Each structure stands twice: as C-alpha cells, then as structure tokens.
PDB file of C-alpha atoms in Angstrom:
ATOM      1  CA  UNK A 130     143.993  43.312 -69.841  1.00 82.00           C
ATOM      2  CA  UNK A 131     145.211  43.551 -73.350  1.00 89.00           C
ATOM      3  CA  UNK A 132     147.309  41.018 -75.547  1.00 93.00           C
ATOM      4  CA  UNK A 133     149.517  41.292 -78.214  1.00 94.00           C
ATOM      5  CA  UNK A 134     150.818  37.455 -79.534  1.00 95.00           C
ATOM      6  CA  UNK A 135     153.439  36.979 -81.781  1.00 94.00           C
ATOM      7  CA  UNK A 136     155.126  33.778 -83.557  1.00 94.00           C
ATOM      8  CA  UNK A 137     157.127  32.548 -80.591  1.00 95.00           C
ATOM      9  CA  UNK A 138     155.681  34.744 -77.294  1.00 96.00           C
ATOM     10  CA  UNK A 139     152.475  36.747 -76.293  1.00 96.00           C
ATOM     11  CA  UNK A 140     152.791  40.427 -74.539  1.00 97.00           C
ATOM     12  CA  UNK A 141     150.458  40.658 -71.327  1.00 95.00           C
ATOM     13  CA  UNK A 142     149.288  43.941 -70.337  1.00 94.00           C
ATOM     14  CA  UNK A 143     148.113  43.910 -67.404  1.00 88.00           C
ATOM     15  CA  UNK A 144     145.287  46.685 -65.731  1.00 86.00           C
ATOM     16  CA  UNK A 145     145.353  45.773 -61.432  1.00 84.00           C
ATOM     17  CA  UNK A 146     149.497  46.016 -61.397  1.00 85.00           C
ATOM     18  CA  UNK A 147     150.301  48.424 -64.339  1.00 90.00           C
ATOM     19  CA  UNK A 148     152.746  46.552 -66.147  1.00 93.00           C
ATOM     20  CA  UNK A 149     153.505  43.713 -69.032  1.00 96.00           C
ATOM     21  CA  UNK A 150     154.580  40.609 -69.493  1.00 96.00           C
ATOM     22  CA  UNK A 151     156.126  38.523 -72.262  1.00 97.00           C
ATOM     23  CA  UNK A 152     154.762  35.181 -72.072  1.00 97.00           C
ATOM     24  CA  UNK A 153     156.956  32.218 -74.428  1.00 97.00           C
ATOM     25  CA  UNK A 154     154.174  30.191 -76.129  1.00 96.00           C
ATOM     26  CA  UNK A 155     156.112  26.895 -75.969  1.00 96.00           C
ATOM     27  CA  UNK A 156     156.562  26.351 -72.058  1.00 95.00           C
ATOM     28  CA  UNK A 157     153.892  28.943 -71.063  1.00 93.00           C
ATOM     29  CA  UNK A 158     156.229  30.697 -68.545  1.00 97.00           C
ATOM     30  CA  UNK A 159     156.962  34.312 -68.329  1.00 97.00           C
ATOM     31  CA  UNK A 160     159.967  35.415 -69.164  1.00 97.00           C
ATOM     32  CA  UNK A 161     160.061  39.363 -68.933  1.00 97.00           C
ATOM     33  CA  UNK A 162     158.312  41.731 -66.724  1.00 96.00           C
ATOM     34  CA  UNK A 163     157.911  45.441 -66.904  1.00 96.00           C
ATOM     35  CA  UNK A 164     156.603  47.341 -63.930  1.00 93.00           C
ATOM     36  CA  UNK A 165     155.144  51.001 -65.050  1.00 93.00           C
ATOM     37  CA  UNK A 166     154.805  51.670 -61.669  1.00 91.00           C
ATOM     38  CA  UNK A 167     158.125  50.991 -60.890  1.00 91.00           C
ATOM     39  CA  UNK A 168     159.888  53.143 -63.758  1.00 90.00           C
ATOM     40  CA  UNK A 169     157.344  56.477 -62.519  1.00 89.00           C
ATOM     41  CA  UNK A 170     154.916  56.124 -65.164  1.00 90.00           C
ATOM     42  CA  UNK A 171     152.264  55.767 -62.876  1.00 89.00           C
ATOM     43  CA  UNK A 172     151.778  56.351 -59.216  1.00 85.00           C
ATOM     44  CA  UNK A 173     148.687  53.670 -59.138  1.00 85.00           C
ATOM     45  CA  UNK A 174     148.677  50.629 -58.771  1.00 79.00           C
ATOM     46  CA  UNK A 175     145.976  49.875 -61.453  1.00 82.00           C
ATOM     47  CA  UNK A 176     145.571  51.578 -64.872  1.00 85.00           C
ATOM     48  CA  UNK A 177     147.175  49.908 -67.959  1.00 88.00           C
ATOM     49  CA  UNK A 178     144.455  49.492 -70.434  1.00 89.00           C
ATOM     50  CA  UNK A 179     145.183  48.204 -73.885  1.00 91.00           C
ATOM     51  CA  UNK A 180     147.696  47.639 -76.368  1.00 94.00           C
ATOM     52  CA  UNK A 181     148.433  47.498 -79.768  1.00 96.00           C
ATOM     53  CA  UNK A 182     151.350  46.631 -82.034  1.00 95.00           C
ATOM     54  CA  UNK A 183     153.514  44.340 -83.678  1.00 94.00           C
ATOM     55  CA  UNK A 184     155.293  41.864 -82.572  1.00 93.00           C
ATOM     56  CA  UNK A 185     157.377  41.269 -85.492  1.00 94.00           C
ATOM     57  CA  UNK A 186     158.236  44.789 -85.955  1.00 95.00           C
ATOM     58  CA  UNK A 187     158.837  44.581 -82.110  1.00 96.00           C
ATOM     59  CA  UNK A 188     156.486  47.304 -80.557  1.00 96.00           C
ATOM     60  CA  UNK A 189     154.264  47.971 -78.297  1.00 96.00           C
ATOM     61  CA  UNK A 190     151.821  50.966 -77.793  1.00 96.00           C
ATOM     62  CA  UNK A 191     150.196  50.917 -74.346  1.00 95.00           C
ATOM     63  CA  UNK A 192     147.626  53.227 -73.185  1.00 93.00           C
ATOM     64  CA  UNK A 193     148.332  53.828 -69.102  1.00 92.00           C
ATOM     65  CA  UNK A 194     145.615  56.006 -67.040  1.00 86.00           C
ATOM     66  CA  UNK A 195     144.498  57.818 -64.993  1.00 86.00           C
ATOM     67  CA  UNK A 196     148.510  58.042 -63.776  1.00 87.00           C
ATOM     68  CA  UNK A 197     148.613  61.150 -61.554  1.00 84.00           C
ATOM     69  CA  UNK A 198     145.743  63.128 -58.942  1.00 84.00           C
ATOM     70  CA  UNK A 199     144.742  65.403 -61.903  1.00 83.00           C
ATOM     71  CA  UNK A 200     144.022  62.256 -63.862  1.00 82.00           C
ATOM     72  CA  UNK A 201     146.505  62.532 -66.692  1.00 85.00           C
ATOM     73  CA  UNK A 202     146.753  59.835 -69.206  1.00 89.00           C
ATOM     74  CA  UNK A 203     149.942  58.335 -71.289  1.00 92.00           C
ATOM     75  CA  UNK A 204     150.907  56.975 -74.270  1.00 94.00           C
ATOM     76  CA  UNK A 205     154.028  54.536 -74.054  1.00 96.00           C
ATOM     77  CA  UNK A 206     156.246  52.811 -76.683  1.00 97.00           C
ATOM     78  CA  UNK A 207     157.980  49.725 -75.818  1.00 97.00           C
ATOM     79  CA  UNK A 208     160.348  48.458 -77.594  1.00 97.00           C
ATOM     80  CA  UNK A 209     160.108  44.693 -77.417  1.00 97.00           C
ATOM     81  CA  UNK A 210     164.264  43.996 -78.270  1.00 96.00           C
ATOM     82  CA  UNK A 211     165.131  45.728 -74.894  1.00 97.00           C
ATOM     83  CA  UNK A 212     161.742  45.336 -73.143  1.00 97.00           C
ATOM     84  CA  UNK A 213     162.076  49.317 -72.253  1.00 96.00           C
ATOM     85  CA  UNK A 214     159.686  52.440 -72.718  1.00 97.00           C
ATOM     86  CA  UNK A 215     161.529  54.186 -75.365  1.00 97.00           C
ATOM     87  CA  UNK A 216     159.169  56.713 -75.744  1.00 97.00           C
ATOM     88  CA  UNK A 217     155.768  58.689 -73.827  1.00 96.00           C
ATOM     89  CA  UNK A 218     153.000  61.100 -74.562  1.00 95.00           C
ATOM     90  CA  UNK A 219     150.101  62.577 -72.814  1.00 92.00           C
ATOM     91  CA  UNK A 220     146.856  61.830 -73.547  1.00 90.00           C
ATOM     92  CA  UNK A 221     145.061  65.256 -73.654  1.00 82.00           C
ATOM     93  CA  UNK A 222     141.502  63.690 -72.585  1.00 80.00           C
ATOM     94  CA  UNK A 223     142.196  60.147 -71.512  1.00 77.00           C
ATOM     95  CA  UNK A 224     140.573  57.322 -73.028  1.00 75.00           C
ATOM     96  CA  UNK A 225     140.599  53.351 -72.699  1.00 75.00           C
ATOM     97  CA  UNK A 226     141.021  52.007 -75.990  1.00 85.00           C
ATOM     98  CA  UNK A 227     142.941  52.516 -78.626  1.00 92.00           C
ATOM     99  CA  UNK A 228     143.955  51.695 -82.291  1.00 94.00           C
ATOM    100  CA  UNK A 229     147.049  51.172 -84.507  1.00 95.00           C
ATOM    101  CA  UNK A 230     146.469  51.825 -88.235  1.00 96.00           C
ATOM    102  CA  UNK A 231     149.262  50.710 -89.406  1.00 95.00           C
ATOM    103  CA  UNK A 232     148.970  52.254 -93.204  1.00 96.00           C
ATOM    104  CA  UNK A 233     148.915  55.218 -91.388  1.00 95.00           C
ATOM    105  CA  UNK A 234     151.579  54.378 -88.908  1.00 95.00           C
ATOM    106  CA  UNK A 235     149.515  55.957 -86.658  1.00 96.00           C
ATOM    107  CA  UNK A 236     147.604  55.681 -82.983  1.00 95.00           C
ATOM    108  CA  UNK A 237     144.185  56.859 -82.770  1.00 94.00           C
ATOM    109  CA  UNK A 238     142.502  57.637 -79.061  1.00 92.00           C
ATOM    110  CA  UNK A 239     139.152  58.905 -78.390  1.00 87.00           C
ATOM    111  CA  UNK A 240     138.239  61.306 -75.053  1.00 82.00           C
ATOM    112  CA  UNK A 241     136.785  59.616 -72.604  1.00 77.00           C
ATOM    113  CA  UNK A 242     135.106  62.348 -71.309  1.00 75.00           C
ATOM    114  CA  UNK A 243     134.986  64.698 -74.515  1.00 81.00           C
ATOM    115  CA  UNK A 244     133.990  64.532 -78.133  1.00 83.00           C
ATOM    116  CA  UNK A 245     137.524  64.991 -79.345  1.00 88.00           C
ATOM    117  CA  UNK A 246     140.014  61.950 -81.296  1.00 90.00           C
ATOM    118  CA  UNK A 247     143.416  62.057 -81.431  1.00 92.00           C
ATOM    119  CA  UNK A 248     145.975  60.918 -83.617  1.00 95.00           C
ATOM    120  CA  UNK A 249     149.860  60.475 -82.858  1.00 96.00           C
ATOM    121  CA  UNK A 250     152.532  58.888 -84.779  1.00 97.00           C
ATOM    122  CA  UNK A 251     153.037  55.086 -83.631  1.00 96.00           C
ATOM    123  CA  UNK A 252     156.819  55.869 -83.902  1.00 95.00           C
ATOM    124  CA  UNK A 253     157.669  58.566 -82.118  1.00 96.00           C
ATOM    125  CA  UNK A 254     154.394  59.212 -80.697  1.00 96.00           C
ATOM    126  CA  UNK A 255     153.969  62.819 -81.326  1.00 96.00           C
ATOM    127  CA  UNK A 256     150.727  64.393 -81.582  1.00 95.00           C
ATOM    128  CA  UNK A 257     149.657  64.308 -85.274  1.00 95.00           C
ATOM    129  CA  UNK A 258     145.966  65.659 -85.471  1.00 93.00           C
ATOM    130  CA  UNK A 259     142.940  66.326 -82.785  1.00 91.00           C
ATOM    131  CA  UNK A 260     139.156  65.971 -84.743  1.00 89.00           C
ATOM    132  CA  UNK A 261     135.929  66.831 -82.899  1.00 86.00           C
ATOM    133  CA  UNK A 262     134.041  63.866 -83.262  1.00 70.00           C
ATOM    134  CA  UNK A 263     130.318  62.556 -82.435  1.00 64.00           C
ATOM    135  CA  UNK A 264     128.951  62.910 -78.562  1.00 57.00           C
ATOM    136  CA  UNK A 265     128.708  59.886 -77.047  1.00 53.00           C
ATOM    137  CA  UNK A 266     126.797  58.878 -73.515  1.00 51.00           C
ATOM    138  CA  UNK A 267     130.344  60.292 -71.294  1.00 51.00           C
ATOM    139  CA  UNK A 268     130.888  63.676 -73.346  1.00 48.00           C
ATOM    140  CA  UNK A 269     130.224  66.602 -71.359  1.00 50.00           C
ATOM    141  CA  UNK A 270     129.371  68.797 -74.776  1.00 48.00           C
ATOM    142  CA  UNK A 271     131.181  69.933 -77.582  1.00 48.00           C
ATOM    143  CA  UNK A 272     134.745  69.229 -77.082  1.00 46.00           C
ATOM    144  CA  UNK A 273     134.109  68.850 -72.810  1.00 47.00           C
ATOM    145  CA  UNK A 274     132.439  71.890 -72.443  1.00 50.00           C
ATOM    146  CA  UNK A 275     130.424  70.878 -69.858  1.00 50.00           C
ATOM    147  CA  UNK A 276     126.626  70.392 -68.458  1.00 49.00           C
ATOM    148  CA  UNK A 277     124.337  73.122 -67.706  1.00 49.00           C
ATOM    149  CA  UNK A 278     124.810  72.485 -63.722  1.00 47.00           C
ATOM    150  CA  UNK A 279     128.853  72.963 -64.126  1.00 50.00           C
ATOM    151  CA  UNK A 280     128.153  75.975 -66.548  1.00 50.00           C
ATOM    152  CA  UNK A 281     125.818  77.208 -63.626  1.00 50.00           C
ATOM    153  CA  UNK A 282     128.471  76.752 -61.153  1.00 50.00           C
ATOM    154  CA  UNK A 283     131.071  78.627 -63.115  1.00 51.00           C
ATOM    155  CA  UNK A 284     128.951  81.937 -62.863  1.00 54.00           C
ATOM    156  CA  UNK A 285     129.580  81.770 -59.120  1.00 55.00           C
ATOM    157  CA  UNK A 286     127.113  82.234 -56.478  1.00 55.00           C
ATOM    158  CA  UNK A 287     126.085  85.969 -57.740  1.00 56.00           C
ATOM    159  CA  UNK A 288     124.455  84.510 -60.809  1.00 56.00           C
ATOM    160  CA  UNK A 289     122.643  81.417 -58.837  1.00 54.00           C
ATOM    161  CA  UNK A 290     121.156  83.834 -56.254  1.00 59.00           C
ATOM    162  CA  UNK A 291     119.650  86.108 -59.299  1.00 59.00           C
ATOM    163  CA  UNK A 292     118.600  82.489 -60.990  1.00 56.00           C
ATOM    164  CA  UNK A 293     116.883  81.677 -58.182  1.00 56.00           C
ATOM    165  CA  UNK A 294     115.192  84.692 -57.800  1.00 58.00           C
ATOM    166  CA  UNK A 295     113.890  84.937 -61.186  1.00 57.00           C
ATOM    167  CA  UNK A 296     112.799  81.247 -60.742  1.00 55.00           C
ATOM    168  CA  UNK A 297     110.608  82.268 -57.623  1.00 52.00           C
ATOM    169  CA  UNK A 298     108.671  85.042 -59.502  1.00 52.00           C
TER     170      UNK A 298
END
C-alpha cells in the first residue's frame, strides 16, 4: 500500500487488488476507483507497490509488478483530473520502491534483482539514464550476472561432467 494525500483527498494504492483509490478527506468515503487489472495492466490480482507524486500538480507515478509470467514490471502515470493512465513504461529489472525528485522531474527505480538504477522522466516516463550501482543482499552480480551455480548451469552438462571429474581426482 502506498499513499499520496493532498489538500482536499488522499490517493490509495492498493497491492492485493492492483488498483487506486481517491479517498475525500472530509466524509472519508471513496469517491474514484481505478482497477489496473481491469484496463490490462496486469493479469494478477496483486502487485501495485508504491507511489509517488503530486497531488496539486495532479499526478501519480505507480510502480505495478510482477504483471505478466516472465515477470515484467511497469511504470504508470495517472493523471488525477481524469483518473486515467495516460502514460506506461517497463521496468527493465523490476523493483518495489520508488522515488520522485522533483528538481529533476524525474523517477528513480532500483533492480530488484540486479545492481542497476534507473531513471525516467516523471512526465512522459521515458527512460532517461541506467547506473550500475552497489550489490545489495538480492543482486545476482554485476548488473544480474548471476551466481556461480547458474554460471555452472549455463555451460551445459558437458562442462559439469568434466567438473566433476576433475573434482574426483
């Protein structure tokens, strides 16, 4: 779950039914629902993680993930005037948080399972720059290259049998 509150309502993302909500903070009722689910964002029924934004400037950025079998993550815009994703982008390593620097007008996104940090532009949401950054306890290696067992198993069974026979002497 993720919030975003402005003067007069509060934007509800919500993880278990992928969607948001605008909340008015006077009566406490909602009073707009959007389903990502139900405009083929997502074919889950779980995976909106956090936003960030402005509600005075009337935006949203939500991060939405894993969406699809070959776990894909998105970026989405929402434009709070017309409650509507006006714009996407995929995530190229997934993540679960992310950040709005808004001197930068830009959205910053760290791999889950990599060592790699990406920026887009909060507007448009096109990829602006990709860093290498530090390891940390989920990176595979340098930029997701891997352990030494999946390295092992991409030699193929050839390689393992002389392994294993240079092991044994």
């Amino acid at each position: 779950m993720s919030f975003v509150v402005g003067a007069e309502s509060a934007y509800v993302v919500y993880t278990e039914l992928p969607g948001m909500a605008e909340v008015d903070l006077a009566g406490g009722e909602i009073t707009r629902r959007l389903s990502f689910r139900d405009q083929g964002l997502t074919r889950y029924r779980s995976g909106a993680w956090e936003a960030v934004g402005d509600a005075a400037q009337r935006f949203l950025v939500v991060e939405l993930g894993a969406v699809d079998a070959a776990g894909h993550y998105l970026l989405v815009r929402v434009d709070l005037d017309s409650f509507t994703v006006v714009a996407k982008q995929e995530v190229p390593d997934g993540g679960l948080a992310i950040l709005w620097v808004p001197e930068r007008n830009a959205i910053f996104t760290a791999g889950f399972f990599t060592d790699r940090i990406f920026e887009f532009d909060a507007t448009t949401l096109a990829p602006m720059a990709r860093r290498d950054g530090f390891r940390c306890g989920r990176s595979r290696g340098p930029s997701g290259a891997g352990s030494r067992l999946a390295a092992r198993r991409r030699r193929g069974p050839r390689c393992r049998a002389r392994a294993r026979r240079a092991a044994c002497r």
